[in-house]
Structures are given as C-alpha cells and as structure tokens.
Coordinates of C-alpha atoms in Angstrom, one line a residue:
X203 CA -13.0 20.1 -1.3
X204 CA -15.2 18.6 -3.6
X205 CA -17.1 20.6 -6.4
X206 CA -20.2 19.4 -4.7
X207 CA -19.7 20.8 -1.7
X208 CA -19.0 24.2 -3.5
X209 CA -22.0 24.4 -4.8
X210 CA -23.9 23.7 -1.7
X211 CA -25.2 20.7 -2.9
X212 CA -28.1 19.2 -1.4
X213 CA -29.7 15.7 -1.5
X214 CA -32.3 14.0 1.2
X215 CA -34.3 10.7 2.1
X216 CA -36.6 9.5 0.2
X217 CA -40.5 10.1 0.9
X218 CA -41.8 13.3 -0.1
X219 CA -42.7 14.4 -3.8
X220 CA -41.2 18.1 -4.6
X221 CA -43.3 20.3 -7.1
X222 CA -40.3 21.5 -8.9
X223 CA -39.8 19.3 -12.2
X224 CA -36.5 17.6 -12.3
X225 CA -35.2 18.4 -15.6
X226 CA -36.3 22.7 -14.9
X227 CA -34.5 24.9 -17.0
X228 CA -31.0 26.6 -15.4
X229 CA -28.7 29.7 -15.7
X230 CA -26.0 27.5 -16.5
X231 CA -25.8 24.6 -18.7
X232 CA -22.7 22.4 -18.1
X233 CA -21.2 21.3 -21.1
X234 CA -20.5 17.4 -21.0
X235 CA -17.2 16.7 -22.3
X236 CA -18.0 13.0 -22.8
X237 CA -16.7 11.4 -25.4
X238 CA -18.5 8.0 -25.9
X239 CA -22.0 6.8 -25.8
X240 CA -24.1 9.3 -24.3
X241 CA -28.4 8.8 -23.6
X242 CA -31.1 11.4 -21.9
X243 CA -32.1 10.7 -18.6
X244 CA -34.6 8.1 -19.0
X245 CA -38.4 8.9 -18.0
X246 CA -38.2 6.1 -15.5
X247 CA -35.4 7.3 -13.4
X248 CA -37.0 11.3 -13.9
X249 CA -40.5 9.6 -12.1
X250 CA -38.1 7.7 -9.1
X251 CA -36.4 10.7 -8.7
X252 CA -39.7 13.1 -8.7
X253 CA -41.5 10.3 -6.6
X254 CA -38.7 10.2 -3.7
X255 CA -37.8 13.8 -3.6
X256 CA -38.4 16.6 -0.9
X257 CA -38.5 20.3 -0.6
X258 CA -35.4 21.7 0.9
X259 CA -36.4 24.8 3.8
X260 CA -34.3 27.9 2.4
X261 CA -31.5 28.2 5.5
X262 CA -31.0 24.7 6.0
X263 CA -28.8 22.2 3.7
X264 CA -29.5 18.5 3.7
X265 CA -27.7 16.1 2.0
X266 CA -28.1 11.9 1.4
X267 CA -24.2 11.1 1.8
X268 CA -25.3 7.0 2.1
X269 CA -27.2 4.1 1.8
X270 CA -28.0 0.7 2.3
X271 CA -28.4 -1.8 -0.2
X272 CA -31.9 -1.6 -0.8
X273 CA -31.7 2.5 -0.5
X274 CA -34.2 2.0 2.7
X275 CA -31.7 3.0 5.4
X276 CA -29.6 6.2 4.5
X277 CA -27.5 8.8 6.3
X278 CA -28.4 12.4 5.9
X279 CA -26.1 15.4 6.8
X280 CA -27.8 18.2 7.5
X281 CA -26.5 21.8 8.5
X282 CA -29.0 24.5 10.3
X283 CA -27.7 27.1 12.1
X284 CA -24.4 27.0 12.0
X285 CA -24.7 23.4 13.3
X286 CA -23.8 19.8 10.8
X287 CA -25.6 17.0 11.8
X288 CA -25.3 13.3 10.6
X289 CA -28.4 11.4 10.9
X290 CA -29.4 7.5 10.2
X291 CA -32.5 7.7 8.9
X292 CA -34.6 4.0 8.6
X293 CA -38.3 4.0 8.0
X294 CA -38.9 7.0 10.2
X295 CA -36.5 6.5 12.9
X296 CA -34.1 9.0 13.2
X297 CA -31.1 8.5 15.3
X298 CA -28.1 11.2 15.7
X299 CA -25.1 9.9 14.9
X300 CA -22.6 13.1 15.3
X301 CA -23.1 16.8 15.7
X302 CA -20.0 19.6 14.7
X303 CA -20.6 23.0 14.9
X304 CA -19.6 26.4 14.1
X305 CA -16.3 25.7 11.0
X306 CA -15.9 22.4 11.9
X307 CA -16.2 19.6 8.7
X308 CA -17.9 16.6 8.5
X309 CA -17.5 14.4 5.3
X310 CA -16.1 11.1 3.8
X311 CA -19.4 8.9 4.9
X312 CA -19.3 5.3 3.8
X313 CA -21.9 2.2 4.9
X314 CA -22.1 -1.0 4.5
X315 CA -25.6 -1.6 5.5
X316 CA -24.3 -1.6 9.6
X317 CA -20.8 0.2 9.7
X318 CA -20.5 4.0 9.5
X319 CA -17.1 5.6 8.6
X320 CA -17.1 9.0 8.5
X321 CA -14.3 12.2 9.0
X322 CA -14.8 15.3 10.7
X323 CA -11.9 18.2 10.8
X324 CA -12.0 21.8 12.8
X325 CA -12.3 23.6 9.9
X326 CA -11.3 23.7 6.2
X327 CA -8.2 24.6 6.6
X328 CA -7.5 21.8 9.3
X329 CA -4.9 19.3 7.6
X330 CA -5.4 16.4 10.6
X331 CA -9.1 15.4 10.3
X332 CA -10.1 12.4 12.5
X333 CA -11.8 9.5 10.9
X334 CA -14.4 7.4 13.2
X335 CA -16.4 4.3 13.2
X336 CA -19.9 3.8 14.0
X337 CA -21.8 0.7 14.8
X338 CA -25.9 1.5 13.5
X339 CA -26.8 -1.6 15.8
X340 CA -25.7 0.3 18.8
X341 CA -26.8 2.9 20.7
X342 CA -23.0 3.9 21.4
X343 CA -20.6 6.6 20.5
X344 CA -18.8 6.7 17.5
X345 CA -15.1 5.2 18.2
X346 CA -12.1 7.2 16.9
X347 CA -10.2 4.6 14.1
X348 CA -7.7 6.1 12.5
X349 CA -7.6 9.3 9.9
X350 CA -7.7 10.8 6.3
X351 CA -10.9 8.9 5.5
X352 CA -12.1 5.3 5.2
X353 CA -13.6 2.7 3.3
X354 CA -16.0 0.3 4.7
X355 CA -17.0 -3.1 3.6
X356 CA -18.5 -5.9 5.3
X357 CA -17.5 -5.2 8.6
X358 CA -14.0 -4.0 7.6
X359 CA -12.9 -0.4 7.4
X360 CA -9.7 0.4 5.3
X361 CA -7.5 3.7 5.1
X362 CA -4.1 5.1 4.7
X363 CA -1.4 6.9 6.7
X364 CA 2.1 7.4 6.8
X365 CA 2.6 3.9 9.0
X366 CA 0.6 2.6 5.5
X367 CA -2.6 0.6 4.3
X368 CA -4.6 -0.3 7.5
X369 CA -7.6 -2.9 7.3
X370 CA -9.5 -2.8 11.2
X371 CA -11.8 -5.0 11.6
X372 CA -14.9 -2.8 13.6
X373 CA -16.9 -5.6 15.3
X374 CA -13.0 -7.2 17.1
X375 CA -11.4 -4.0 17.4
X376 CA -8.3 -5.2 15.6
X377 CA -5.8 -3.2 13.1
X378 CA -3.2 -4.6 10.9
X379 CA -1.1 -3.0 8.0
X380 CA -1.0 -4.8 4.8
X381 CA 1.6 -3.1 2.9
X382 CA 2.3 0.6 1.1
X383 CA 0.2 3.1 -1.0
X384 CA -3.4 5.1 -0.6
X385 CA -7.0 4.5 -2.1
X386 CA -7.3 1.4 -0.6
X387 CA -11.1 -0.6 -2.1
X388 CA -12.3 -3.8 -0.9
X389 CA -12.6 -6.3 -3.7
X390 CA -13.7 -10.1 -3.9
X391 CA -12.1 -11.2 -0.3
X392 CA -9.5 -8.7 0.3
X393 CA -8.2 -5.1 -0.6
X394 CA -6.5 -3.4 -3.1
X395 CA -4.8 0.0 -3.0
X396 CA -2.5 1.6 -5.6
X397 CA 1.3 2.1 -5.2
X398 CA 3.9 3.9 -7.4
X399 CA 0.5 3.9 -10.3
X400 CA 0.1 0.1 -9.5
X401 CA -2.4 -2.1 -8.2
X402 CA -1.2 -3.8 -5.1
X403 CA -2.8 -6.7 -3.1
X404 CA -1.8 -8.0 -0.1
X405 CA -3.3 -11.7 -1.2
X406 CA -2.7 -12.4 -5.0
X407 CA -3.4 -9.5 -7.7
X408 CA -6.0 -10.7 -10.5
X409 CA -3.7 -10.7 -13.6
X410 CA -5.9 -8.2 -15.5
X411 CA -4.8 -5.7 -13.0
X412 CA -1.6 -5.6 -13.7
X413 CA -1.4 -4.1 -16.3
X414 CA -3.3 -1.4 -14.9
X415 CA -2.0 2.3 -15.0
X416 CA -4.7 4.4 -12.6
X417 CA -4.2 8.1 -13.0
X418 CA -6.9 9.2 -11.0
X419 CA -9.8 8.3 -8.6
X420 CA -10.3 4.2 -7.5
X421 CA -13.7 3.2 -6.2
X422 CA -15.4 -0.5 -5.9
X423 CA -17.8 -2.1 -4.3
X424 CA -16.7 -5.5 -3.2
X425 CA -17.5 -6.9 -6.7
X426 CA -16.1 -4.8 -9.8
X427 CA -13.0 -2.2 -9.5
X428 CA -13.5 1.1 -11.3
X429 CA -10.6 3.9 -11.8
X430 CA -9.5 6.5 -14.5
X431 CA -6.9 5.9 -16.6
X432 CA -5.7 9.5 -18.9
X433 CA -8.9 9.9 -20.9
X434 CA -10.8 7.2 -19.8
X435 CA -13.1 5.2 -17.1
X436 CA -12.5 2.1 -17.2
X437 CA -13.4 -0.9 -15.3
X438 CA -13.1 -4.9 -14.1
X439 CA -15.0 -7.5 -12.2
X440 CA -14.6 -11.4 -11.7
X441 CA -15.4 -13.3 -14.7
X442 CA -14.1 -10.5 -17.2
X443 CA -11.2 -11.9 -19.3
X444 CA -9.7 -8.2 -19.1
X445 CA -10.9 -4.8 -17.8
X446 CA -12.8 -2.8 -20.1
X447 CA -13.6 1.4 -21.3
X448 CA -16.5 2.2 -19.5
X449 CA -16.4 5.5 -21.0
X450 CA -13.9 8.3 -22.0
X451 CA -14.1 12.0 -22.1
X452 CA -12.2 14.6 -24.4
X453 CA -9.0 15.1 -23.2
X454 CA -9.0 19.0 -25.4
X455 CA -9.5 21.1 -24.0
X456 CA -8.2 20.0 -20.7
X457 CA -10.5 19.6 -18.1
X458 CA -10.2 18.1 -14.7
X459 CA -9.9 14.9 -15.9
X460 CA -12.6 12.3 -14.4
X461 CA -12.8 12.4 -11.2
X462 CA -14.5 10.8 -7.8
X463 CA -15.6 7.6 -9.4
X464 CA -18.4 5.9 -7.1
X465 CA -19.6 2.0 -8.4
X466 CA -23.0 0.2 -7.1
X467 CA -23.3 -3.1 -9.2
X468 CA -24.1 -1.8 -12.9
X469 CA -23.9 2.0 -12.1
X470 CA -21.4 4.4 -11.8
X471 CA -21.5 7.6 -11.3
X472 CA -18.2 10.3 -12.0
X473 CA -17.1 13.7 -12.3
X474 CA -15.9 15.6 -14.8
X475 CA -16.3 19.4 -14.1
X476 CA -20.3 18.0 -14.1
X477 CA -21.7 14.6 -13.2
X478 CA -22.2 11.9 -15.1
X479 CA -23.4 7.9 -14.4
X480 CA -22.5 5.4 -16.6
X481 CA -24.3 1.8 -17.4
X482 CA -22.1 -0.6 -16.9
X483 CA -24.0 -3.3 -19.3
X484 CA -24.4 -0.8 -21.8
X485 CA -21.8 1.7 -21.8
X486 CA -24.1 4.4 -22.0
X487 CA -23.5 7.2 -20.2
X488 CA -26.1 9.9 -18.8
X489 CA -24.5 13.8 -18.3
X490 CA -26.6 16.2 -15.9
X491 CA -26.2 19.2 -17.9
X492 CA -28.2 21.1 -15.6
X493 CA -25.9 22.5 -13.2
X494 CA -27.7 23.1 -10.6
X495 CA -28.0 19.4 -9.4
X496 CA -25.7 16.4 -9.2
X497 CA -26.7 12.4 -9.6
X498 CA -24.3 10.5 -7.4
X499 CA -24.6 6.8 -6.3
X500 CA -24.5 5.4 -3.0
X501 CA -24.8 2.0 -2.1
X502 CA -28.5 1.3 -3.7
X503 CA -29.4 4.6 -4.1
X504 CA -29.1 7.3 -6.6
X505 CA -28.9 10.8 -5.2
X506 CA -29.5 13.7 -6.9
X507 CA -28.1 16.5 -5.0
X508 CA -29.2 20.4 -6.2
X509 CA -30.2 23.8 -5.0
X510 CA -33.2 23.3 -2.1
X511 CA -34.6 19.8 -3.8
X512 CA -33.5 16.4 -3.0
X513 CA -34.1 13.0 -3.8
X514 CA -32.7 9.1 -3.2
X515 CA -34.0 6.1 -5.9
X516 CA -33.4 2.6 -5.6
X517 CA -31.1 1.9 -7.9
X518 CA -33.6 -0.8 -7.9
X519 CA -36.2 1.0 -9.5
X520 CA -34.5 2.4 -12.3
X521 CA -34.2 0.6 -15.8
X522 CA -30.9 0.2 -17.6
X523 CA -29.1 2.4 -19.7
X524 CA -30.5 1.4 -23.8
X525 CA -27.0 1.1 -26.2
X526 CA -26.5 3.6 -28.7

C-alpha cells in the first residue's frame, strides 16, 4: 500500500480557496535525498495551488485520484462513514461512479479524459482485487475487465495477469494478449511492458530502449516513457536521439529507491520516502519537504494531497522549472 495512503492523504477538486498557507510549518521535515538540481516551489504554482484548494471536514477523507487534460474534469475518492466513494466531478456535476464500504479497497484510478479504470478489493489483505472499466459518457455500470490494475489510454486499457499483457479495447469490448511481463504503458501507437528488466513491444521497440535496464516503477503518458534505473530517473520521448537523467537521488544511505513515477507532458512527479516533481525541460526538481502533504500529477493536474487541505492546478497554469 502506498505511503500516501498511509498517511491518509487527502487531495480534492478544484474551486474553493483554503485559509491555511501552503508552505505552513510541520512536525516533520522530510529530508529530500535528491541528488541533482533541486529549486523551491515556485510562487506561481504556491498561488494555483492556494487558489484551487478546499477545506477538508475533520471525519471525512477526500482525495483527487484523476484528471482530464485540461484538469476540468477529475475523479474524487472520498471516504465518510465507513463508506469510499468515487465521484466524476465536471463543472458541478457530480455523478457516482462506485461505492465500497466497511474494509473494502478502492484504488488504481486512471482517465483518459472518457475511460475510468479503477480496482477495488474486500479488504487489505485481499490478494484477488477486481479491476473495472467505466465509460464517463454513460450513465451505465462499471464493467468488470480483468484484474491487478490497469492503464488507460485513448480508449484502450492495458494490464497484466498470469495468461500475460492484455490490451481491451473498452468502446468494442475486445481483449487480446500481446506477449509476457507486467507494467504495461501506452506509448506512441502501441504498448510497452517490461520482461526479464527489458523493454518489450509487441510492434517494434525504439532502439534507445534497448538498452534500457528499469529497476523500478514505469509510467508514460502516450508521448515520453519514464522509469528508474538504480539511482536514477530517467527518461525518453520521440525525437530524443537517446533517453536522458531526469534526476537521481543518493543511493547512501539506502532509501526506498524512487518509486511510483507518474509523467504528464513536462512534469513528473516521484517518490522517494517524500515527493518530488521534476521539470522535464529543465531538470530541476522540486522536494515537498513538508511532510504533511504530497504533490502528485495526474493527467493535467497537480494534486497536492495533505492532512484536511486539498487542492488540483492545471498543470497549465503553472510556469516551468528555472535551471540551476
């Protein structure tokens, strides 16, 4: 279970301005164990985040787990009384899209600006979650696809299993396997997953993947690939002769390495015991060394997800990263 979820992190929609400042001082500072170009939080993205945040009522949990391209439409979890909701939220509609209650789970959201994927399990010790699909067009119920999580990209969802690396395609209801592995990403026209520390395609691999040793957490977003490689973030995207360190933390002492990677265009945000988003242009990186909140990206939003405040920018909205 993510460290997020541990500390009962909570994000929400964009809307409401919160009194609390963003950068308010903490009992706990997390130390950044970056180990490249690092820059403050920039005023700009303090304002968007101030501007767009809400107060968070003490015995409820709410948390922006996606979002649309232009960070208009997002889904919201949301757990009160012992019941987890997922919500879409767009410009004041609010539409249910799954209820679990009591111990029961519900993570692993994705959207691509029409298809939900999402999991849900009977509890945290449950080891056979169910993984659904969810058409925001529609009024209907979320249909069962497959399990252990999914991606979703234009239409397509992609996941894993012990048959292998399954790409459905949600609007004609049809499943294929495309070879061997797990983390499967869309990229360019087609999907990637790793197998045996490799990158794999089912059409033709670029040739500056191949070299390519992941040792942790692959994300992308139809354009560029990101995944951690020992020390390091690193990263490619059509056009790049070769992929390139995006940023790189100290490997002593040993932390948890870097960890749930998450790319929208020229951002991405990472773990590494705190959170951290990194400029793609630039290479500068931003740490959250409070540790009571989290900045997380997800599709053109970046959420920052803390202790009864939320917030969602437009990744829009926010200026790049200066070099250092």
């Amino acid at each position: 279970m993510r460290a997020l979820i541990a500390l009962a992190a909570i994000t929400a929609i964009a809307g409401c301005v919160a009194a609390v400042p963003i950068d308010r001082p903490s009992d706990y500072t997390a130390p950044s164990t970056l180990d490249s170009c690092r820059v403050d939080l920039p005023q700009d993205w303090k304002d968007e985040l101030s501007r767009t945040r809400t107060d968070v009522g003490p015995h409820e949990k709410v948390t922006v787990v996606a979002a649309n391209e232009n960070a208009d439409v997002t889904l919201v979890k949301t757990k009160r009384n012992r019941t987890t909701e997922l919500v879409l939220r767009d410009h004041g509609r609010r539409q249910q899209v799954m209820a679990v209650k009591d111990d029961a789970q519900l993570f692993g959201v994705e959207f691509d600006g029409r298809w939900v994927t999402f999991s849900t399990s009977r509890g945290p010790s449950d080891t056979a979650p169910a993984t659904y699909a969810w058409d925001s067009r529609d009024d209907g119920a979320p249909v069962r696809i497959g399990s252990d999580g999914a991606v979703v990209h234009n239409g397509k969802a992609a996941w894993t299993d012990s048959k292998g690396v399954h790409v459905y395609d949600l609007a004609k209801k049809k499943d294929r396997i495309v070879g061997q592995g797990r983390d499967p990403v869309f990229l360019g026209g087609g999907v990637v997953w790793l197998q045996d520390g490799k990158f794999r395609a089912e059409a033709a691999l670029p040739d500056q993947l191949r070299n390519a040793r992941p040792s942790g957490g692959v994300a992308a977003d139809g354009r560029t690939v990101v995944w951690a490689q020992g020390d390091s973030l690193l990263g490619w995207r059509d056009g790049w002769t070769e992929p390139r360190e995006l940023a790189g933390i100290r490997g002593v002492p040993r932390t948890e390495g870097i960890v749930y990677p998450r790319v929208s265009g020229d951002f991405v945000s990472w773990q590494s015991e705190s959170s951290y988003v990194t400029d793609i242009r630039s290479g500068a990186t931003v740490h959250t060394s409070d540790g009571v909140y989290w900045l997380e990206v997800h599709g053109g939003a970046l959420t920052q997800q803390g202790w009864q405040v939320a917030a969602a920018a437009p990744l829009s909205s926010l200026s790049p990263l200066p070099r250092c």
